[in-house]
Amino acid sequence: MTVLRTRRSRITGLIGAALAAALLVTGCSASAEDSKMASSPGSEGNALPAAEGTTTYPLTLESPYGTSILEKRPERIAAIVPNAVDTEMLLALGVKPVLSSSMVKESASQSYLLPYDAENLDTFEFAMGGTLPVEAIAASEPDLIVAVGWADGLGGLSMGDYYERLSSIAPVVTSPDTKSRMLVPWKESIRVLGETLDLSNAAEKVVAEHDQYFARVREENPQLAGLTATWAIFYGTGNGLQYLSAPGSAPATFLGELGFAENPRAKEFVTQSTVGEELLENIDADFLLIGRSAAGSEEDFDKLTGGKLFQALGAVSSGHWVGLPPRTADGGDVLWAITSGGPIGTTWAAEHIVPLISAKL
């Protein structure tokens, strides 16, 4: 029997905001298309690619909440993470889940997941602060439940409240670090998925193509090297401005992959992300990326960014900042892609964001 013991990789020296995945700029557009052709599920009517023969079953799936046994390679996979980042990782591997959170359609699939047929996935309805519909998950008859991208509290839910019921439906594969307030870095998670699904080579290929893409981004944009950056989102007057590029976060990892250096100020937001007026000066960096969610009106956003405290920030006074709307011209959600940090959305986000940053430096 093989025992799957995942290890949390160290994320050091990274600070910022943005993500990774479908290949884009001129130099890699061809390889991006090749990747989509190779990994898009369903091209031969199968829910997942052929087994690689690198994983031995039965497989013990250990988690902080308990242990379950995967007797054989699964065929029906339910992806239950509220923000659907596990669905994005499965699609990158060429796997079509039998069930996903509805948030995959509400945000990601309007642009960068369209080539992966995300709009046609079966989904369960989920709203932030709601409950996980265990009955709907059971009705999808999965033989594996995937929750590798679930940090505790994501979507207002705790995995510990659901693990026993979920594992009674099917074996459950989770992240080993579900207590973190940060989203689990996707590279670690996709390797867990790769081993669980006997697709370890496919997982390493996704990681390698991602790394090659961002190496080209850094090579083509040397002006970003060594600069610090901040990624924050304005969620309206209710939730205010949230600092999201604290050390170890998905946005921090993304910014580091663009070439930005660690921001010493970021450690102020490790335990809390809300930026009140008294903390506004702590978001300063060589470059600021400030997003406006759909919950924040343009008027309120302009009030924030036009205020004296914001205008006094070094990055703002030097013109080194970019404000991002809730949607891009093609309907995509860059804010979602950067903050969730999946293998497809991050590359798409970089394509949109890097030119905006370069134009201000």
Short mmCIF file of C-alpha atoms in Angstrom, two decimals:
data_model
loop_
_atom_site.label_atom_id
_atom_site.label_comp_id
_atom_site.label_asym_id
_atom_site.label_seq_id
_atom_site.Cartn_x
_atom_site.Cartn_y
_atom_site.Cartn_z
CA MET A 1 0.00 0.00 0.00
CA THR A 2 1.30 3.41 -0.93
CA VAL A 3 0.97 6.20 1.61
CA LEU A 4 0.53 9.70 0.24
CA ARG A 5 2.22 12.15 2.59
CA THR A 6 2.24 15.62 1.13
CA ARG A 7 4.81 18.19 2.19
CA ARG A 8 4.34 21.92 2.31
CA SER A 9 6.93 23.56 0.09
CA ARG A 10 8.69 26.66 1.41
CA ILE A 11 7.66 29.87 -0.25
CA THR A 12 10.36 32.43 0.47
CA GLY A 13 11.45 35.74 -0.97
CA LEU A 14 8.16 36.28 -2.81
CA ILE A 15 5.79 39.20 -2.48
CA GLY A 16 3.18 40.59 -4.81
CA ALA A 17 0.11 39.70 -6.75
CA ALA A 18 -0.87 37.71 -9.83
CA LEU A 19 -0.98 34.14 -11.08
CA ALA A 20 -0.23 31.47 -13.61
CA ALA A 21 -1.51 29.27 -16.38
CA ALA A 22 -2.66 29.35 -20.02
CA LEU A 23 0.33 30.41 -22.13
CA LEU A 24 0.07 33.68 -23.96
CA VAL A 25 2.71 36.13 -25.21
CA THR A 26 4.04 35.78 -28.74
CA GLY A 27 6.99 33.65 -27.74
CA CYS A 28 4.79 30.98 -26.13
CA SER A 29 1.42 31.26 -27.83
CA ALA A 30 2.09 28.20 -29.95
CA SER A 31 3.11 26.07 -26.99
CA ALA A 32 0.04 27.33 -25.14
CA GLU A 33 -2.22 26.03 -27.88
CA ASP A 34 -0.34 22.73 -27.88
CA SER A 35 -0.81 22.50 -24.13
CA LYS A 36 -4.55 23.13 -24.41
CA MET A 37 -4.89 20.54 -27.13
CA ALA A 38 -3.00 17.99 -25.08
CA SER A 39 -4.63 18.59 -21.72
CA SER A 40 -8.21 19.68 -22.44
CA PRO A 41 -10.43 16.89 -21.08
CA GLY A 42 -13.12 15.16 -23.03
CA SER A 43 -11.39 15.19 -26.43
CA GLU A 44 -11.74 11.43 -26.54
CA GLY A 45 -14.82 11.23 -24.36
CA ASN A 46 -12.84 10.42 -21.21
CA ALA A 47 -13.06 12.17 -17.87
CA LEU A 48 -9.30 11.94 -17.35
CA PRO A 49 -6.17 11.00 -19.32
CA ALA A 50 -4.72 7.52 -19.40
CA ALA A 51 -2.91 6.35 -16.27
CA GLU A 52 0.86 6.79 -16.23
CA GLY A 53 1.60 3.75 -14.07
CA THR A 54 3.57 5.71 -11.46
CA THR A 55 1.06 5.47 -8.59
CA THR A 56 0.31 2.25 -6.75
CA TYR A 57 -3.16 1.56 -5.38
CA PRO A 58 -4.58 1.14 -2.76
CA LEU A 59 -3.42 4.64 -1.81
CA THR A 60 -3.71 6.06 1.70
CA LEU A 61 -4.83 9.68 1.68
CA GLU A 62 -3.72 11.34 4.89
CA SER A 63 -5.13 14.66 6.04
CA PRO A 64 -5.19 16.75 9.21
CA TYR A 65 -8.76 15.52 9.74
CA GLY A 66 -8.41 11.81 9.14
CA THR A 67 -7.33 9.13 6.70
CA SER A 68 -9.16 7.52 3.81
CA ILE A 69 -8.18 4.76 1.41
CA LEU A 70 -8.38 5.08 -2.37
CA GLU A 71 -8.69 1.45 -3.46
CA LYS A 72 -8.16 2.04 -7.18
CA ARG A 73 -7.60 4.83 -9.65
CA PRO A 74 -10.68 7.09 -9.54
CA GLU A 75 -12.86 7.87 -12.53
CA ARG A 76 -15.51 10.18 -11.09
CA ILE A 77 -13.94 13.15 -9.31
CA ALA A 78 -15.85 15.82 -7.39
CA ALA A 79 -13.98 19.11 -6.89
CA ILE A 80 -15.47 20.88 -3.88
CA VAL A 81 -13.23 23.83 -3.00
CA PRO A 82 -15.57 26.87 -2.78
CA ASN A 83 -13.48 29.12 -5.06
CA ALA A 84 -13.00 26.26 -7.58
CA VAL A 85 -9.19 26.45 -7.67
CA ASP A 86 -9.11 22.64 -7.43
CA THR A 87 -11.25 22.52 -10.58
CA GLU A 88 -8.72 24.73 -12.36
CA MET A 89 -5.90 22.37 -11.38
CA LEU A 90 -7.86 19.34 -12.58
CA LEU A 91 -8.58 21.00 -15.92
CA ALA A 92 -4.87 21.81 -16.28
CA LEU A 93 -4.19 18.08 -15.89
CA GLY A 94 -6.78 17.21 -18.53
CA VAL A 95 -9.28 15.95 -15.95
CA LYS A 96 -12.98 16.82 -16.15
CA PRO A 97 -14.60 16.71 -12.71
CA VAL A 98 -18.13 15.38 -12.37
CA LEU A 99 -18.94 18.24 -10.01
CA SER A 100 -17.49 21.66 -9.17
CA SER A 101 -18.38 24.80 -7.23
CA SER A 102 -20.60 27.20 -9.17
CA MET A 103 -17.94 29.86 -8.67
CA VAL A 104 -15.97 28.33 -11.55
CA LYS A 105 -18.60 29.73 -13.88
CA GLU A 106 -19.28 32.96 -12.05
CA SER A 107 -15.67 34.09 -12.28
CA ALA A 108 -13.01 32.09 -14.05
CA SER A 109 -14.77 30.47 -16.98
CA GLN A 110 -15.83 33.75 -18.55
CA SER A 111 -12.39 34.03 -20.10
CA TYR A 112 -9.36 31.92 -19.35
CA LEU A 113 -11.13 28.63 -18.64
CA LEU A 114 -13.34 28.76 -21.72
CA PRO A 115 -10.86 26.68 -23.79
CA TYR A 116 -11.19 23.98 -21.11
CA ASP A 117 -14.97 23.72 -21.48
CA ALA A 118 -15.51 24.99 -17.93
CA GLU A 119 -18.91 26.45 -18.80
CA ASN A 120 -20.28 22.96 -19.38
CA LEU A 121 -19.23 21.51 -16.04
CA ASP A 122 -21.90 20.30 -13.63
CA THR A 123 -21.82 22.52 -10.56
CA PHE A 124 -23.33 22.89 -7.12
CA GLU A 125 -24.53 26.32 -6.02
CA PHE A 126 -22.25 28.05 -3.56
CA ALA A 127 -22.24 31.55 -2.09
CA MET A 128 -19.64 32.93 0.28
CA GLY A 129 -20.79 32.35 3.83
CA GLY A 130 -23.09 29.52 2.76
CA THR A 131 -22.87 25.82 3.49
CA LEU A 132 -21.32 23.00 1.51
CA PRO A 133 -24.10 20.93 -0.11
CA VAL A 134 -23.01 17.46 0.96
CA GLU A 135 -26.16 15.92 -0.55
CA ALA A 136 -25.35 17.33 -4.00
CA ILE A 137 -21.80 16.02 -3.72
CA ALA A 138 -23.10 12.56 -2.84
CA ALA A 139 -25.58 12.67 -5.72
CA SER A 140 -22.71 13.13 -8.19
CA GLU A 141 -21.52 9.64 -7.15
CA PRO A 142 -17.80 10.46 -6.94
CA ASP A 143 -15.13 7.90 -6.26
CA LEU A 144 -12.77 10.69 -5.15
CA ILE A 145 -13.46 14.05 -3.53
CA VAL A 146 -10.80 16.70 -4.16
CA ALA A 147 -10.21 19.54 -1.70
CA VAL A 148 -6.49 20.21 -2.14
CA GLY A 149 -6.81 23.98 -2.51
CA TRP A 150 -8.89 24.49 0.60
CA ALA A 151 -7.37 26.64 3.33
CA ASP A 152 -9.37 26.64 6.55
CA GLY A 153 -12.06 29.31 6.52
CA LEU A 154 -12.16 29.61 2.73
CA GLY A 155 -15.63 30.76 1.75
CA GLY A 156 -16.49 30.97 5.45
CA LEU A 157 -16.23 27.20 5.86
CA SER A 158 -14.01 24.84 7.82
CA MET A 159 -13.02 21.51 6.27
CA GLY A 160 -13.08 19.98 9.73
CA ASP A 161 -16.85 20.45 9.84
CA TYR A 162 -17.32 18.39 6.68
CA TYR A 163 -14.52 15.81 6.46
CA GLU A 164 -16.33 12.96 8.24
CA ARG A 165 -19.44 13.29 6.10
CA LEU A 166 -17.45 13.69 2.89
CA SER A 167 -15.20 10.70 3.59
CA SER A 168 -18.30 8.56 4.11
CA ILE A 169 -19.19 9.34 0.47
CA ALA A 170 -15.76 8.77 -1.10
CA PRO A 171 -12.05 9.07 -0.25
CA VAL A 172 -11.01 12.69 0.27
CA VAL A 173 -7.69 14.22 -0.77
CA THR A 174 -6.82 17.48 0.98
CA SER A 175 -3.90 19.81 1.51
CA PRO A 176 -1.66 19.03 4.49
CA ASP A 177 -1.88 22.69 5.54
CA THR A 178 -5.57 23.40 5.97
CA LYS A 179 -5.01 25.61 9.01
CA SER A 180 -3.33 28.39 7.05
CA ARG A 181 -5.31 31.55 6.29
CA MET A 182 -3.45 31.63 2.98
CA LEU A 183 -4.46 29.65 -0.07
CA VAL A 184 -2.20 26.65 -0.51
CA PRO A 185 0.34 27.24 -3.33
CA TRP A 186 -0.98 25.49 -6.42
CA LYS A 187 2.29 23.78 -7.37
CA GLU A 188 2.18 21.75 -4.19
CA SER A 189 -1.49 20.97 -4.66
CA ILE A 190 -1.22 19.87 -8.28
CA ARG A 191 1.58 17.47 -7.36
CA VAL A 192 -0.70 15.96 -4.70
CA LEU A 193 -3.38 15.59 -7.37
CA GLY A 194 -0.88 14.12 -9.81
CA GLU A 195 0.13 11.37 -7.42
CA THR A 196 -3.46 10.66 -6.41
CA LEU A 197 -4.68 10.37 -10.02
CA ASP A 198 -1.60 8.59 -11.40
CA LEU A 199 -0.75 11.74 -13.36
CA SER A 200 2.48 12.80 -11.66
CA ASN A 201 4.28 13.36 -14.97
CA ALA A 202 1.41 15.50 -16.23
CA ALA A 203 1.54 17.56 -13.03
CA GLU A 204 5.27 18.14 -13.42
CA LYS A 205 4.70 19.19 -17.03
CA VAL A 206 2.16 21.81 -15.94
CA VAL A 207 4.65 23.14 -13.37
CA ALA A 208 7.52 23.14 -15.88
CA GLU A 209 5.55 24.99 -18.56
CA HIS A 210 4.46 27.53 -15.97
CA ASP A 211 8.05 28.06 -14.81
CA GLN A 212 9.30 28.40 -18.39
CA TYR A 213 6.64 30.99 -19.16
CA PHE A 214 7.47 33.15 -16.16
CA ALA A 215 11.19 32.82 -16.80
CA ARG A 216 10.49 34.43 -20.18
CA VAL A 217 8.40 37.13 -18.50
CA ARG A 218 11.31 37.98 -16.18
CA GLU A 219 13.79 37.94 -19.04
CA GLU A 220 11.62 40.25 -21.14
CA ASN A 221 10.88 42.59 -18.22
CA PRO A 222 14.16 43.10 -16.33
CA GLN A 223 12.87 46.45 -15.04
CA LEU A 224 10.76 44.57 -12.47
CA ALA A 225 13.71 42.79 -10.87
CA GLY A 226 14.37 43.86 -7.31
CA LEU A 227 11.37 46.18 -7.01
CA THR A 228 8.86 45.60 -4.23
CA ALA A 229 5.14 45.36 -4.93
CA THR A 230 1.77 45.23 -3.20
CA TRP A 231 -1.42 43.52 -4.31
CA ALA A 232 -4.61 44.73 -2.64
CA ILE A 233 -8.31 44.76 -3.47
CA PHE A 234 -10.97 47.32 -2.54
CA TYR A 235 -14.18 45.47 -1.62
CA GLY A 236 -16.36 48.51 -1.08
CA THR A 237 -17.13 50.50 2.03
CA GLY A 238 -18.22 47.38 3.92
CA ASN A 239 -15.03 45.33 3.77
CA GLY A 240 -12.74 48.12 2.66
CA LEU A 241 -9.25 47.66 1.28
CA GLN A 242 -7.69 44.23 1.81
CA TYR A 243 -3.93 43.56 1.60
CA LEU A 244 -3.58 40.20 -0.14
CA SER A 245 0.13 39.80 -0.90
CA ALA A 246 1.32 38.82 2.58
CA PRO A 247 4.26 36.37 2.69
CA GLY A 248 3.29 32.88 1.59
CA SER A 249 0.13 33.94 -0.21
CA ALA A 250 -0.72 33.06 -3.81
CA PRO A 251 -0.47 36.73 -4.89
CA ALA A 252 2.93 37.04 -3.20
CA THR A 253 4.14 34.00 -5.08
CA PHE A 254 2.83 35.42 -8.34
CA LEU A 255 4.57 38.76 -7.84
CA GLY A 256 7.79 36.96 -7.07
CA GLU A 257 7.47 35.02 -10.30
CA LEU A 258 7.14 38.27 -12.20
CA GLY A 259 10.49 39.31 -10.74
CA PHE A 260 9.43 41.50 -7.83
CA ALA A 261 11.34 41.30 -4.55
CA GLU A 262 9.89 40.64 -1.12
CA ASN A 263 8.21 43.67 0.40
CA PRO A 264 9.35 44.14 4.03
CA ARG A 265 6.06 45.90 4.81
CA ALA A 266 4.05 42.81 3.89
CA LYS A 267 4.71 41.13 7.23
CA GLU A 268 2.39 43.70 8.82
CA PHE A 269 -0.52 41.87 7.16
CA VAL A 270 0.27 38.22 7.94
CA THR A 271 -2.40 37.89 10.63
CA GLN A 272 -4.93 40.38 9.30
CA SER A 273 -5.54 41.84 5.85
CA THR A 274 -7.84 44.82 6.40
CA VAL A 275 -6.13 48.14 5.65
CA GLY A 276 -7.55 50.89 7.81
CA GLU A 277 -6.45 54.50 7.47
CA GLU A 278 -3.87 53.98 10.21
CA LEU A 279 -2.26 51.17 8.18
CA LEU A 280 -2.49 52.70 4.73
CA GLU A 281 1.13 53.83 4.69
CA ASN A 282 2.16 50.19 5.23
CA ILE A 283 0.89 49.14 1.81
CA ASP A 284 3.52 51.32 0.11
CA ALA A 285 6.01 49.66 -2.23
CA ASP A 286 7.93 50.41 -5.40
CA PHE A 287 4.76 49.44 -7.27
CA LEU A 288 1.12 49.13 -6.24
CA LEU A 289 -1.52 46.95 -7.88
CA ILE A 290 -4.92 47.91 -6.52
CA GLY A 291 -8.01 46.07 -7.69
CA ARG A 292 -11.64 47.12 -7.36
CA SER A 293 -14.07 44.28 -6.81
CA ALA A 294 -17.60 44.36 -8.15
CA ALA A 295 -18.73 45.07 -4.58
CA GLY A 296 -16.91 48.39 -4.62
CA SER A 297 -18.36 51.24 -6.65
CA GLU A 298 -16.15 53.25 -8.95
CA GLU A 299 -17.10 56.35 -6.99
CA ASP A 300 -15.92 54.87 -3.68
CA PHE A 301 -12.77 53.54 -5.30
CA ASP A 302 -11.96 56.98 -6.68
CA LYS A 303 -12.58 58.44 -3.24
CA LEU A 304 -10.07 56.03 -1.72
CA THR A 305 -7.38 56.47 -4.35
CA GLY A 306 -7.90 60.20 -4.58
CA GLY A 307 -7.61 60.75 -0.82
CA LYS A 308 -4.66 62.55 0.74
CA LEU A 309 -3.31 59.47 2.53
CA PHE A 310 -3.32 57.36 -0.63
CA GLN A 311 -1.89 60.14 -2.76
CA ALA A 312 0.94 60.56 -0.23
CA LEU A 313 2.21 57.02 -0.81
CA GLY A 314 5.59 56.91 -2.54
CA ALA A 315 4.41 54.62 -5.33
CA VAL A 316 1.44 56.88 -6.04
CA SER A 317 3.38 60.15 -6.03
CA SER A 318 5.88 58.61 -8.46
CA GLY A 319 3.11 57.30 -10.72
CA HIS A 320 4.04 53.67 -10.06
CA TRP A 321 0.62 52.19 -9.47
CA VAL A 322 -2.20 50.60 -11.45
CA GLY A 323 -5.90 50.38 -10.61
CA LEU A 324 -7.67 47.31 -11.97
CA PRO A 325 -11.44 47.07 -12.61
CA PRO A 326 -13.56 44.02 -11.69
CA ARG A 327 -13.46 42.74 -15.29
CA THR A 328 -11.15 42.94 -18.26
CA ALA A 329 -12.41 43.86 -21.72
CA ASP A 330 -12.88 40.16 -22.54
CA GLY A 331 -14.95 39.60 -19.39
CA GLY A 332 -12.18 37.97 -17.38
CA ASP A 333 -11.59 38.45 -13.69
CA VAL A 334 -7.94 39.34 -13.09
CA LEU A 335 -8.63 39.95 -9.40
CA TRP A 336 -9.89 36.39 -9.04
CA ALA A 337 -7.04 34.92 -11.04
CA ILE A 338 -4.34 36.65 -9.01
CA THR A 339 -5.85 36.02 -5.61
CA SER A 340 -6.83 32.38 -6.18
CA GLY A 341 -3.50 31.54 -7.78
CA GLY A 342 -4.24 28.66 -10.16
CA PRO A 343 -2.06 27.27 -12.96
CA ILE A 344 -4.24 28.57 -15.80
CA GLY A 345 -5.39 31.92 -14.49
CA THR A 346 -2.00 33.19 -13.39
CA THR A 347 -0.46 33.13 -16.84
CA TRP A 348 -3.58 34.74 -18.29
CA ALA A 349 -3.38 37.41 -15.57
CA ALA A 350 0.28 38.07 -16.31
CA GLU A 351 -0.56 38.72 -19.95
CA HIS A 352 -2.97 41.46 -18.88
CA ILE A 353 -1.01 42.95 -16.01
CA VAL A 354 2.66 43.03 -17.08
CA PRO A 355 2.08 45.55 -19.91
CA LEU A 356 0.16 47.80 -17.49
CA ILE A 357 3.02 47.68 -14.98
CA SER A 358 5.70 48.25 -17.61
CA ALA A 359 3.87 51.30 -18.93
CA LYS A 360 4.16 52.95 -15.49
CA LEU A 361 7.86 52.28 -14.91
#
